[in-house]
């Protein structure tokens, strides 16, 4: 579990006190907005379309029941009864009053949480596979390294004013559930021939207006060199990254413009200088941090699970929303925050409380937030699955749709976001309603929607991606096909001219129906069919029929 | 090149203390009700709204003031951009938000006269 050390505790309290003073000075007029804005952003406070927004860090998406209950309490006491889980495994409150935010931050500090480094040109919250520590597929728990990176990057004096924000993701299974190749740095942990642990280091991936897939610049980096190598990468970026143009300031542009090899050579030269210095990780320290994430004591004497039941809904849910656990008697449960026609990623205070109860009772006190805007109960005994399902059903969160067409990622879009061109959420709701009846037939399909080019809704890596644009003051949507954020990362391609808010839902259905018509069988999923067929048949279905 | 001055505009901002969306009304107060907004219909009036926004931002009453351009539609004045229509109406999806609690309808606090 994420562990505050004494340093974190002390520092976070100081920071809240400092921000309390800054808010008071802002409200009294002593600080101007220009002076205050960078201070509020450093504490996760944005000004959005309708109100302030507070973004809270959830390191590598891991929460305890106590922390989840605190989020519920804040939603109820200071906000409007709900919160929004984001594609960066964070949580956002959409309506806090500025005057209340210091109190909210104090409440968060009580449960070892904060909003630091959730904004600004610094190293942001490190993300990781949401099945970490529970899946049988991984070589080791990636959160050990995410935590090491968190400690190193928190308030790193050299990297507090980078050319742009910087995002790191860590994965340790063959299946990439952390979308590492669309991060500034993506780390793939593996076991090497010598038996030790090492990283493949991918640099320069990202979405936004210039989507690029990260390049592999270092293979088999021994774990003890993780921080020295990251420091070398960040140093080259800090020196060479462009500060003259915000749109060209991300490391992906630097790697792209310099070329991966020359960039890697510069990093290598810097790394040679520092690799055996203070950042070399002692084995003891790695193993000590590993214990933070030790697998809870799981029972082997559990009664045999009854996984088939007369309840067809339960059966579907077990098939769709549970994943193999490393322990045979347990399962990893995906709590879908995508009820049919619902708002992706939103949860009410009551739902948060109920999930905290479930985590405490059935999942060794742990909840995870996924970048797909769902929650995970990582360690549920199979015998407890019926009880968990029943409890989730009671709070409207038992939709059996993980990975299906209604498990849609949608950014807040124009309903909340000041930068948006178009709404994302109503489009996702309409698609969800439209495809719900046939989602089981369609099979795995990832639909991702962003309300502007910043791509918080990951549309570039959607099997079907949707991008909201503004056309003469009105909402308009571009459609993209064939992207993937998984291990075979691919960027989606534009189908052609965009669609209005009504047309986009029909267009998605046309794409889905075309796939169903042309696939070789249910075993050929959308992405495989797209790889075989290419864009043409989808284009024809979308535009030729329309023109006829 | 001189900036094009829109005709038919209102000025909007966020209230400093809680971020609420406000419009300058015809009594010169910042009001959460768009229906009460003071509509400028000449370049001089638009400039006056802008000046007032800048002044009240400097006085730390509101933040990020900007003009919203309107047009007539079916006999009503509405913002030209969908963005501003959503800003006025609020999120379009609140009915589907789990647990959404609307804020109590309070009288607008008079923030106009707050000292800077
Ligand atoms: S993609 Fe654009 S609209 Fe959506 S949350 Fe990000 S910045 Fe806002």
mmCIF file of N, CA and C in Angstrom, chain A residues 11 14-27 29-47 52-55 98 101-102 105 115-122 155 160-161, chain B residues 64:
data_model
loop_
_atom_site.group_PDB
_atom_site.id
_atom_site.type_symbol
_atom_site.label_atom_id
_atom_site.label_comp_id
_atom_site.label_asym_id
_atom_site.label_seq_id
_atom_site.Cartn_x
_atom_site.Cartn_y
_atom_site.Cartn_z
ATOM 1 N N UNK A 11 5.630 17.422 5.337
ATOM 2 C CA UNK A 11 5.609 18.318 4.202
ATOM 3 C C UNK A 11 4.179 18.656 3.784
ATOM 4 N N UNK A 14 2.570 21.100 6.126
ATOM 5 C CA UNK A 14 3.133 22.451 5.912
ATOM 6 C C UNK A 14 2.542 23.090 4.669
ATOM 7 N N UNK A 15 2.423 22.261 3.646
ATOM 8 C CA UNK A 15 1.930 22.773 2.368
ATOM 9 C C UNK A 15 0.475 23.241 2.496
ATOM 10 N N UNK A 16 -0.333 22.498 3.244
ATOM 11 C CA UNK A 16 -1.731 22.895 3.434
ATOM 12 C C UNK A 16 -1.779 24.233 4.187
ATOM 13 N N UNK A 17 -0.973 24.341 5.213
ATOM 14 C CA UNK A 17 -0.964 25.585 6.002
ATOM 15 C C UNK A 17 -0.549 26.760 5.120
ATOM 16 N N UNK A 18 0.444 26.512 4.291
ATOM 17 C CA UNK A 18 0.923 27.551 3.390
ATOM 18 C C UNK A 18 -0.192 27.952 2.411
ATOM 19 N N UNK A 19 -0.882 26.964 1.872
ATOM 20 C CA UNK A 19 -1.930 27.253 0.890
ATOM 21 C C UNK A 19 -3.117 27.947 1.565
ATOM 22 N N UNK A 20 -3.369 27.591 2.812
ATOM 23 C CA UNK A 20 -4.452 28.265 3.556
ATOM 24 C C UNK A 20 -4.166 29.777 3.613
ATOM 25 N N UNK A 21 -2.928 30.093 3.891
ATOM 26 C CA UNK A 21 -2.544 31.508 3.939
ATOM 27 C C UNK A 21 -2.673 32.158 2.571
ATOM 28 N N UNK A 22 -2.285 31.430 1.546
ATOM 29 C CA UNK A 22 -2.364 31.997 0.192
ATOM 30 C C UNK A 22 -3.815 32.236 -0.223
ATOM 31 N N UNK A 23 -4.697 31.289 0.112
ATOM 32 C CA UNK A 23 -6.121 31.463 -0.228
ATOM 33 C C UNK A 23 -6.681 32.669 0.534
ATOM 34 N N UNK A 24 -6.322 32.782 1.801
ATOM 35 C CA UNK A 24 -6.817 33.926 2.591
ATOM 36 C C UNK A 24 -6.340 35.239 1.975
ATOM 37 N N UNK A 25 -5.099 35.255 1.550
ATOM 38 C CA UNK A 25 -4.576 36.491 0.945
ATOM 39 C C UNK A 25 -5.225 36.763 -0.405
ATOM 40 N N UNK A 26 -5.546 35.709 -1.116
ATOM 41 C CA UNK A 26 -6.240 35.900 -2.403
ATOM 42 C C UNK A 26 -7.645 36.460 -2.146
ATOM 43 N N UNK A 27 -8.344 35.880 -1.182
ATOM 44 C CA UNK A 27 -9.732 36.308 -0.929
ATOM 45 C C UNK A 27 -9.780 37.737 -0.383
ATOM 46 N N UNK A 29 -7.757 39.969 -1.325
ATOM 47 C CA UNK A 29 -7.288 40.860 -2.381
ATOM 48 C C UNK A 29 -5.813 41.187 -2.304
ATOM 49 N N UNK A 30 -5.125 40.584 -1.335
ATOM 50 C CA UNK A 30 -3.691 40.856 -1.205
ATOM 51 C C UNK A 30 -2.894 40.254 -2.359
ATOM 52 N N UNK A 31 -3.373 39.119 -2.863
ATOM 53 C CA UNK A 31 -2.734 38.495 -4.026
ATOM 54 C C UNK A 31 -3.641 38.672 -5.238
ATOM 55 N N UNK A 32 -3.066 38.994 -6.374
ATOM 56 C CA UNK A 32 -3.858 39.088 -7.604
ATOM 57 C C UNK A 32 -4.022 37.683 -8.189
ATOM 58 N N UNK A 33 -4.926 37.559 -9.154
ATOM 59 C CA UNK A 33 -5.114 36.254 -9.791
ATOM 60 C C UNK A 33 -3.827 35.805 -10.482
ATOM 61 N N UNK A 34 -3.125 36.748 -11.097
ATOM 62 C CA UNK A 34 -1.874 36.369 -11.766
ATOM 63 C C UNK A 34 -0.860 35.810 -10.767
ATOM 64 N N UNK A 35 -0.856 36.383 -9.586
ATOM 65 C CA UNK A 35 0.078 35.885 -8.567
ATOM 66 C C UNK A 35 -0.398 34.545 -7.991
ATOM 67 N N UNK A 36 -1.715 34.428 -7.872
ATOM 68 C CA UNK A 36 -2.283 33.276 -7.182
ATOM 69 C C UNK A 36 -2.376 32.030 -8.062
ATOM 70 N N UNK A 37 -2.627 32.259 -9.359
ATOM 71 C CA UNK A 37 -2.890 31.123 -10.251
ATOM 72 C C UNK A 37 -1.805 30.036 -10.186
ATOM 73 N N UNK A 38 -0.514 30.379 -10.309
ATOM 74 C CA UNK A 38 0.478 29.297 -10.217
ATOM 75 C C UNK A 38 0.466 28.601 -8.861
ATOM 76 N N UNK A 39 0.092 29.337 -7.807
ATOM 77 C CA UNK A 39 0.066 28.728 -6.471
ATOM 78 C C UNK A 39 -1.097 27.741 -6.359
ATOM 79 N N UNK A 40 -2.260 28.146 -6.904
ATOM 80 C CA UNK A 40 -3.395 27.225 -6.809
ATOM 81 C C UNK A 40 -3.162 26.005 -7.681
ATOM 82 N N UNK A 41 -2.542 26.199 -8.858
ATOM 83 C CA UNK A 41 -2.298 25.045 -9.725
ATOM 84 C C UNK A 41 -1.331 24.063 -9.065
ATOM 85 N N UNK A 42 -0.361 24.600 -8.329
ATOM 86 C CA UNK A 42 0.578 23.704 -7.634
ATOM 87 C C UNK A 42 -0.132 22.866 -6.579
ATOM 88 N N UNK A 43 -1.339 23.282 -6.226
ATOM 89 C CA UNK A 43 -2.114 22.530 -5.237
ATOM 90 C C UNK A 43 -3.346 21.878 -5.856
ATOM 91 N N UNK A 44 -3.306 21.690 -7.174
ATOM 92 C CA UNK A 44 -4.356 20.916 -7.849
ATOM 93 C C UNK A 44 -5.656 21.657 -8.081
ATOM 94 N N UNK A 45 -5.650 22.997 -7.941
ATOM 95 C CA UNK A 45 -6.906 23.750 -8.073
ATOM 96 C C UNK A 45 -6.952 24.441 -9.439
ATOM 97 N N UNK A 46 -7.925 24.043 -10.233
ATOM 98 C CA UNK A 46 -8.130 24.633 -11.562
ATOM 99 C C UNK A 46 -9.386 25.499 -11.517
ATOM 100 N N UNK A 47 -9.517 26.406 -12.489
ATOM 101 C CA UNK A 47 -10.790 27.102 -12.668
ATOM 102 C C UNK A 47 -11.381 26.579 -13.963
ATOM 103 N N UNK A 52 -14.517 26.118 -9.704
ATOM 104 C CA UNK A 52 -13.183 25.579 -9.451
ATOM 105 C C UNK A 52 -13.251 24.055 -9.532
ATOM 106 N N UNK A 53 -12.123 23.443 -9.765
ATOM 107 C CA UNK A 53 -12.052 21.979 -9.766
ATOM 108 C C UNK A 53 -10.808 21.591 -8.967
ATOM 109 N N UNK A 54 -10.944 20.581 -8.123
ATOM 110 C CA UNK A 54 -9.805 20.107 -7.339
ATOM 111 C C UNK A 54 -9.437 18.699 -7.791
ATOM 112 N N UNK A 55 -8.194 18.536 -8.213
ATOM 113 C CA UNK A 55 -7.722 17.212 -8.649
ATOM 114 C C UNK A 55 -6.855 16.609 -7.556
ATOM 115 N N UNK A 98 -13.487 27.946 -3.487
ATOM 116 C CA UNK A 98 -12.084 28.229 -3.165
ATOM 117 C C UNK A 98 -11.898 28.356 -1.657
ATOM 118 N N UNK A 101 -11.295 25.038 0.084
ATOM 119 C CA UNK A 101 -10.275 24.081 -0.357
ATOM 120 C C UNK A 101 -9.198 23.813 0.705
ATOM 121 N N UNK A 102 -8.744 24.816 1.466
ATOM 122 C CA UNK A 102 -7.768 24.469 2.520
ATOM 123 C C UNK A 102 -8.333 23.440 3.507
ATOM 124 N N UNK A 105 -8.170 20.078 1.857
ATOM 125 C CA UNK A 105 -6.796 19.549 1.833
ATOM 126 C C UNK A 105 -6.365 19.047 3.212
ATOM 127 N N UNK A 115 -3.038 16.935 -3.117
ATOM 128 C CA UNK A 115 -3.293 17.291 -4.520
ATOM 129 C C UNK A 115 -2.035 17.854 -5.174
ATOM 130 N N UNK A 116 -0.901 17.564 -4.548
ATOM 131 C CA UNK A 116 0.367 18.128 -5.034
ATOM 132 C C UNK A 116 0.810 17.400 -6.315
ATOM 133 N N UNK A 117 1.375 18.158 -7.238
ATOM 134 C CA UNK A 117 1.866 17.623 -8.517
ATOM 135 C C UNK A 117 0.761 16.993 -9.357
ATOM 136 N N UNK A 118 -0.466 17.489 -9.185
ATOM 137 C CA UNK A 118 -1.531 17.056 -10.091
ATOM 138 C C UNK A 118 -1.739 18.102 -11.175
ATOM 139 N N UNK A 119 -0.881 19.095 -11.200
ATOM 140 C CA UNK A 119 -0.954 20.132 -12.207
ATOM 141 C C UNK A 119 0.446 20.712 -12.364
ATOM 142 N N UNK A 120 0.640 21.520 -13.394
ATOM 143 C CA UNK A 120 1.918 22.205 -13.552
ATOM 144 C C UNK A 120 2.934 21.381 -14.323
ATOM 145 N N UNK A 121 4.065 22.024 -14.616
ATOM 146 C CA UNK A 121 5.082 21.400 -15.453
ATOM 147 C C UNK A 121 6.086 20.628 -14.605
ATOM 148 N N UNK A 122 5.573 19.597 -13.966
ATOM 149 C CA UNK A 122 6.391 18.783 -13.071
ATOM 150 C C UNK A 122 6.118 17.315 -13.387
ATOM 151 N N UNK A 155 8.606 16.965 -5.319
ATOM 152 C CA UNK A 155 9.351 18.190 -5.027
ATOM 153 C C UNK A 155 10.788 18.156 -5.484
ATOM 154 N N UNK A 160 11.068 20.769 -11.017
ATOM 155 C CA UNK A 160 9.792 21.404 -10.637
ATOM 156 C C UNK A 160 9.302 22.363 -11.702
ATOM 157 N N UNK A 161 10.188 22.772 -12.595
ATOM 158 C CA UNK A 161 9.791 23.682 -13.681
ATOM 159 C C UNK A 161 10.315 23.141 -15.002
ATOM 160 N N UNK B 64 -11.141 36.100 -14.328
ATOM 161 C CA UNK B 64 -11.215 35.731 -15.740
ATOM 162 C C UNK B 64 -12.475 36.230 -16.449
#
